[in-house]
Amino acid sequence: MIFTVLIPLLLACFVPFISKFKHKIHTGTVIFFIPLAIFFYFIQFIGSGFEPIRHTYSWIPSLGINFDFYLDGLSLLFVLLISGIGALVVLYSVYYLDRSEPLGHFYVYLLMFMSAMLGVVLSDNVFVLYTFWELTSISSFLLIGYWHFKEKSRYGALKSMIITIFGGLSMFGGFALLSVISGTTSIQTMIANADVILDNPYMPLALGFILLGAFTKSAQFPFHIWLPDAMEAPTPVSAYLHSATMVKAGLYLVARFSMIFGSYEWFFIIVSIAGIVTLCWASYMAVHQTDLKAILAFSTISQLGMIMAMLGFGTKAAVFAAVFHILNHATFKGSLFMVAGTVDHETGTRDIRKLGGLLTFMPITATLALFGTFSMAGIPLPFLNGFYSKELFFESTLDLEGGASGIAGFLIDVIPYLAVFGSIFTFVYALYFLFGTFGGKTQLDKLVKKPHEAPIGMLVSPGILVLGVILIGLFPSAVNGTFIAHAAEAVYGEPITKDVHFWHGWDSPAFQMSLVVVGLGALLVTTRRKWNGIYQVFPGKLSVNKVYDTIMGKLNAYSRTITTFYMSGSLRNYMAIILSTILVVTVGFMLATDGFTIDFGNLAPITFIELTVVLIIIASAIGTIFAKKNLAVILIVGVAGYGVSLLFLIYRAPDLALTQLVVETVSVALFLLCFYHLPDLKRLHAPLSTRTTNLIISVGFGALMTLVGISAHSSSWFETISDYFIETSKPIGGGSNIVNVILVDMRGLDTLFEITVLGIAALAIYTLIKFKTDKGGK
Amino acid sequence: MYKPNDLIFRTTTSLIAFILLGFSIYLLLAGHNSPGGGFIGGLMTSAAIILMYMAYGSDILRKILPVNYRMLIPTGLLIAAGTGIGSFLFQQPFLSHTYNHFHLPVFGDLELATAMLFDFGVYFTVLGVTVTIILSIAEDR
């Protein structure tokens, strides 16, 4: 099974070689056979006696991350959708994309996506699932931005990337939690141990994270905003990714994990609310759109919401209806996208206000659209599969189980009404789409090209999908027993047998709801112009897009503000930040651990001469602060340096005193050498507050260092090792100057690197001076 | 820095510079047993050289002491590192030192230590560093 998942990815490597010959043969015609082969490989598993299949290939066994592939009814449904619609989309794209386009890129991305999607639905290992999940996000990003010279494409691609990766990462968190809780990375083992997971206090957190991932991917409210913008992608991509496959990955995830979380009440509440709100909001908004693909995008969102709601209900009827509608939606929505693409391709516009009356020019396309839209609207005709799943949806809203009180109880009462509301608008936009494009008057002057019927190759793929719509509509039980029942069983856990047939009788409540939908919907369609003004009132200026744009804009603005605040470019500020951080952290740590110990017990007596030298040093240190001229500062620093050298002498360190004397002289001389080049000493004309802060920080830092020094002296933990040096200097080192023996013999390595430091400094100074370039930096 | 009428300065420099050079060699050699050593010796030698530079200018200095001071830096580092590596020849860890007493015809009993070689490395490096820094800054006009 690993080969079927990875074959598209492997063959994608050869696409550049094929597309070299694209002037002779369209790349897509070669690619076409890949999804077709996968489709025919998986179609053999269809049948009433199907049992789940499992294959394992090691990847990272030490972390429990392996390519575990698991094919059950649900995976099979998705795999067939991915490969089947994939093949049709590739066929469609052969006629849709011109050979002057970068075809190699397109098919590489598409095959990458196909591989990723197959991996998502077949993986049994959560981390492998996550890997493929992110690969779908990335390839979808590449496909949306396919026409990257268009600004809107880039905007849409970025938006979808940010939102889906945001969800993907939170999903990863959920998976990590789940695998820690259950101690396994396999989904099937988790399902088997569902009670352990449900008892864990962290379970709601894991559920929330996973649902966030599913909602962002499946464009649930309020994360639906990326989908309409993703319509900037080429139409085959929209048909494939954004109607039939990728957006259903979230549904797949919820369906897969409903075996674990299904019995938890909040799962029902969250998923149902998200689904039903999405259904109503998106179907309401779809009527307001003017772009054909935007209508379809909102329609996709609302249908996904409907399926999500049914998965949330979790009853037998609902699960069956959800799985059934996944299949139905993929057939009619795929065909509708292709129809929209054909119209765009043949007229040069997708704006529904410019279109109209195309029936006479494009009769075949119009017929295909008719079946697609009627099926989407759920019109009660016995040859449209959309009607069956809508009917089942109504049925499932009516027989909800669960707590009769609280939020759940309220939901159970409200959901049927909301379902009818959403379906009415579904009916409205479906017919609006159909009649706005193909009905009414032709406005030839507004069209870019003169419309004509599409080439036959462009009609094959939507034709096959519409054929699927009709065949499932005529023989629902044919797919039911062999196919849908297995998928529903994989979601629900027990075999679900449901008899799908057209006529339930006048007294069936679901049928009455359908009649209400058709009646009210027809009324609303005919009077659409009169009530269209309601969109000015609600949502009016409210939009989730605006929230997104504001968040992104503010994020940029705030991070820039913060960065410019602390990355001021002024070394003085950085110094203040560094010193005050050290001050706060050290003082806090010392106070918390009671680290300051002040003990004056073992101090030596102070002599008069020490006191004099120290006073001179202090005086010169203060002098440097208040001196007004550069020269004065240099000289006073020299005084301090000679004072230190005197201290060394008093404390019987002749080597140090000598070195300090000469080094101080050299550095004063260097200062004087640079004296002419130095700018005038600028007094800090900072406001009083800055100067006060500087004063506080410097005095505080000095006080801290004093305290630390005193504490370090007050508490000696170990005996000094200097006795060893004194004893062994002569016998081992062969010299009586202990300092020098330590420097060159006992710890010669330090000295070796210190002289290396000196050498590097000298070479650096030499380079800086001798190899000056012009200001241009040549 | 270089003025035509500084006879006293030049005359005293020619005396003092030799005293300084001698003192610096003393500091270098005596370092093992009394205050001094490679570091301070190197600094002292460079002080003498700088003094000569101030009195006579760079042209004459180059004639008296035709040394490439920059080359002294790697030379000194090589000597210091070489004494360290040399201990490998005697199956000893890096930078192990030893010393012994020798009877030489002129000097009599003399204690020679390998640490002295290391000090020479330090000496040359410090000398090279100081003179390079000061001369390159001073000549940068």
PDB file of N, CA and C in Angstrom, chain B residues 15-25 44-45 47-49 51:
ATOM      1  N   LEU B  15      71.585  56.612  24.097  1.00  0.00           N
ATOM      2  CA  LEU B  15      72.064  55.973  25.317  1.00  0.00           C
ATOM      3  C   LEU B  15      70.977  55.140  25.979  1.00  0.00           C
ATOM      4  N   ILE B  16      69.811  55.820  26.156  1.00  0.00           N
ATOM      5  CA  ILE B  16      68.744  55.198  26.951  1.00  0.00           C
ATOM      6  C   ILE B  16      68.205  53.951  26.260  1.00  0.00           C
ATOM      7  N   ALA B  17      68.139  54.014  24.933  1.00  0.00           N
ATOM      8  CA  ALA B  17      67.570  52.884  24.215  1.00  0.00           C
ATOM      9  C   ALA B  17      68.370  51.623  24.497  1.00  0.00           C
ATOM     10  N   PHE B  18      69.714  51.749  24.558  1.00  0.00           N
ATOM     11  CA  PHE B  18      70.508  50.548  24.810  1.00  0.00           C
ATOM     12  C   PHE B  18      70.312  50.041  26.218  1.00  0.00           C
ATOM     13  N   ILE B  19      70.194  51.014  27.145  1.00  0.00           N
ATOM     14  CA  ILE B  19      69.945  50.587  28.531  1.00  0.00           C
ATOM     15  C   ILE B  19      68.609  49.853  28.616  1.00  0.00           C
ATOM     16  N   LEU B  20      67.618  50.418  27.946  1.00  0.00           N
ATOM     17  CA  LEU B  20      66.287  49.793  27.958  1.00  0.00           C
ATOM     18  C   LEU B  20      66.356  48.406  27.356  1.00  0.00           C
ATOM     19  N   LEU B  21      67.045  48.292  26.212  1.00  0.00           N
ATOM     20  CA  LEU B  21      67.129  46.992  25.558  1.00  0.00           C
ATOM     21  C   LEU B  21      67.810  45.979  26.472  1.00  0.00           C
ATOM     22  N   GLY B  22      68.886  46.430  27.095  1.00  0.00           N
ATOM     23  CA  GLY B  22      69.575  45.526  28.000  1.00  0.00           C
ATOM     24  C   GLY B  22      68.697  45.121  29.161  1.00  0.00           C
ATOM     25  N   PHE B  23      67.989  46.094  29.721  1.00  0.00           N
ATOM     26  CA  PHE B  23      67.113  45.802  30.865  1.00  0.00           C
ATOM     27  C   PHE B  23      66.016  44.828  30.445  1.00  0.00           C
ATOM     28  N   SER B  24      65.519  45.028  29.242  1.00  0.00           N
ATOM     29  CA  SER B  24      64.429  44.154  28.812  1.00  0.00           C
ATOM     30  C   SER B  24      64.943  42.728  28.630  1.00  0.00           C
ATOM     31  N   ILE B  25      66.168  42.576  28.114  1.00  0.00           N
ATOM     32  CA  ILE B  25      66.714  41.226  27.979  1.00  0.00           C
ATOM     33  C   ILE B  25      66.907  40.611  29.367  1.00  0.00           C
ATOM     34  N   MET B  44      58.972  45.940  27.364  1.00  0.00           N
ATOM     35  CA  MET B  44      60.102  46.839  27.590  1.00  0.00           C
ATOM     36  C   MET B  44      60.875  47.030  26.283  1.00  0.00           C
ATOM     37  N   THR B  45      61.113  45.953  25.550  1.00  0.00           N
ATOM     38  CA  THR B  45      61.827  46.074  24.283  1.00  0.00           C
ATOM     39  C   THR B  45      61.068  46.973  23.317  1.00  0.00           C
ATOM     40  N   ALA B  47      59.145  49.286  24.117  1.00  0.00           N
ATOM     41  CA  ALA B  47      59.279  50.671  24.585  1.00  0.00           C
ATOM     42  C   ALA B  47      60.554  51.289  24.017  1.00  0.00           C
ATOM     43  N   ALA B  48      61.647  50.516  24.033  1.00  0.00           N
ATOM     44  CA  ALA B  48      62.903  51.027  23.476  1.00  0.00           C
ATOM     45  C   ALA B  48      62.750  51.333  21.996  1.00  0.00           C
ATOM     46  N   ILE B  49      62.082  50.447  21.284  1.00  0.00           N
ATOM     47  CA  ILE B  49      61.935  50.650  19.845  1.00  0.00           C
ATOM     48  C   ILE B  49      61.084  51.888  19.568  1.00  0.00           C
ATOM     49  N   LEU B  51      60.780  54.407  21.460  1.00  0.00           N
ATOM     50  CA  LEU B  51      61.584  55.591  21.772  1.00  0.00           C
ATOM     51  C   LEU B  51      62.468  55.959  20.582  1.00  0.00           C
TER      52      LEU B  51
END
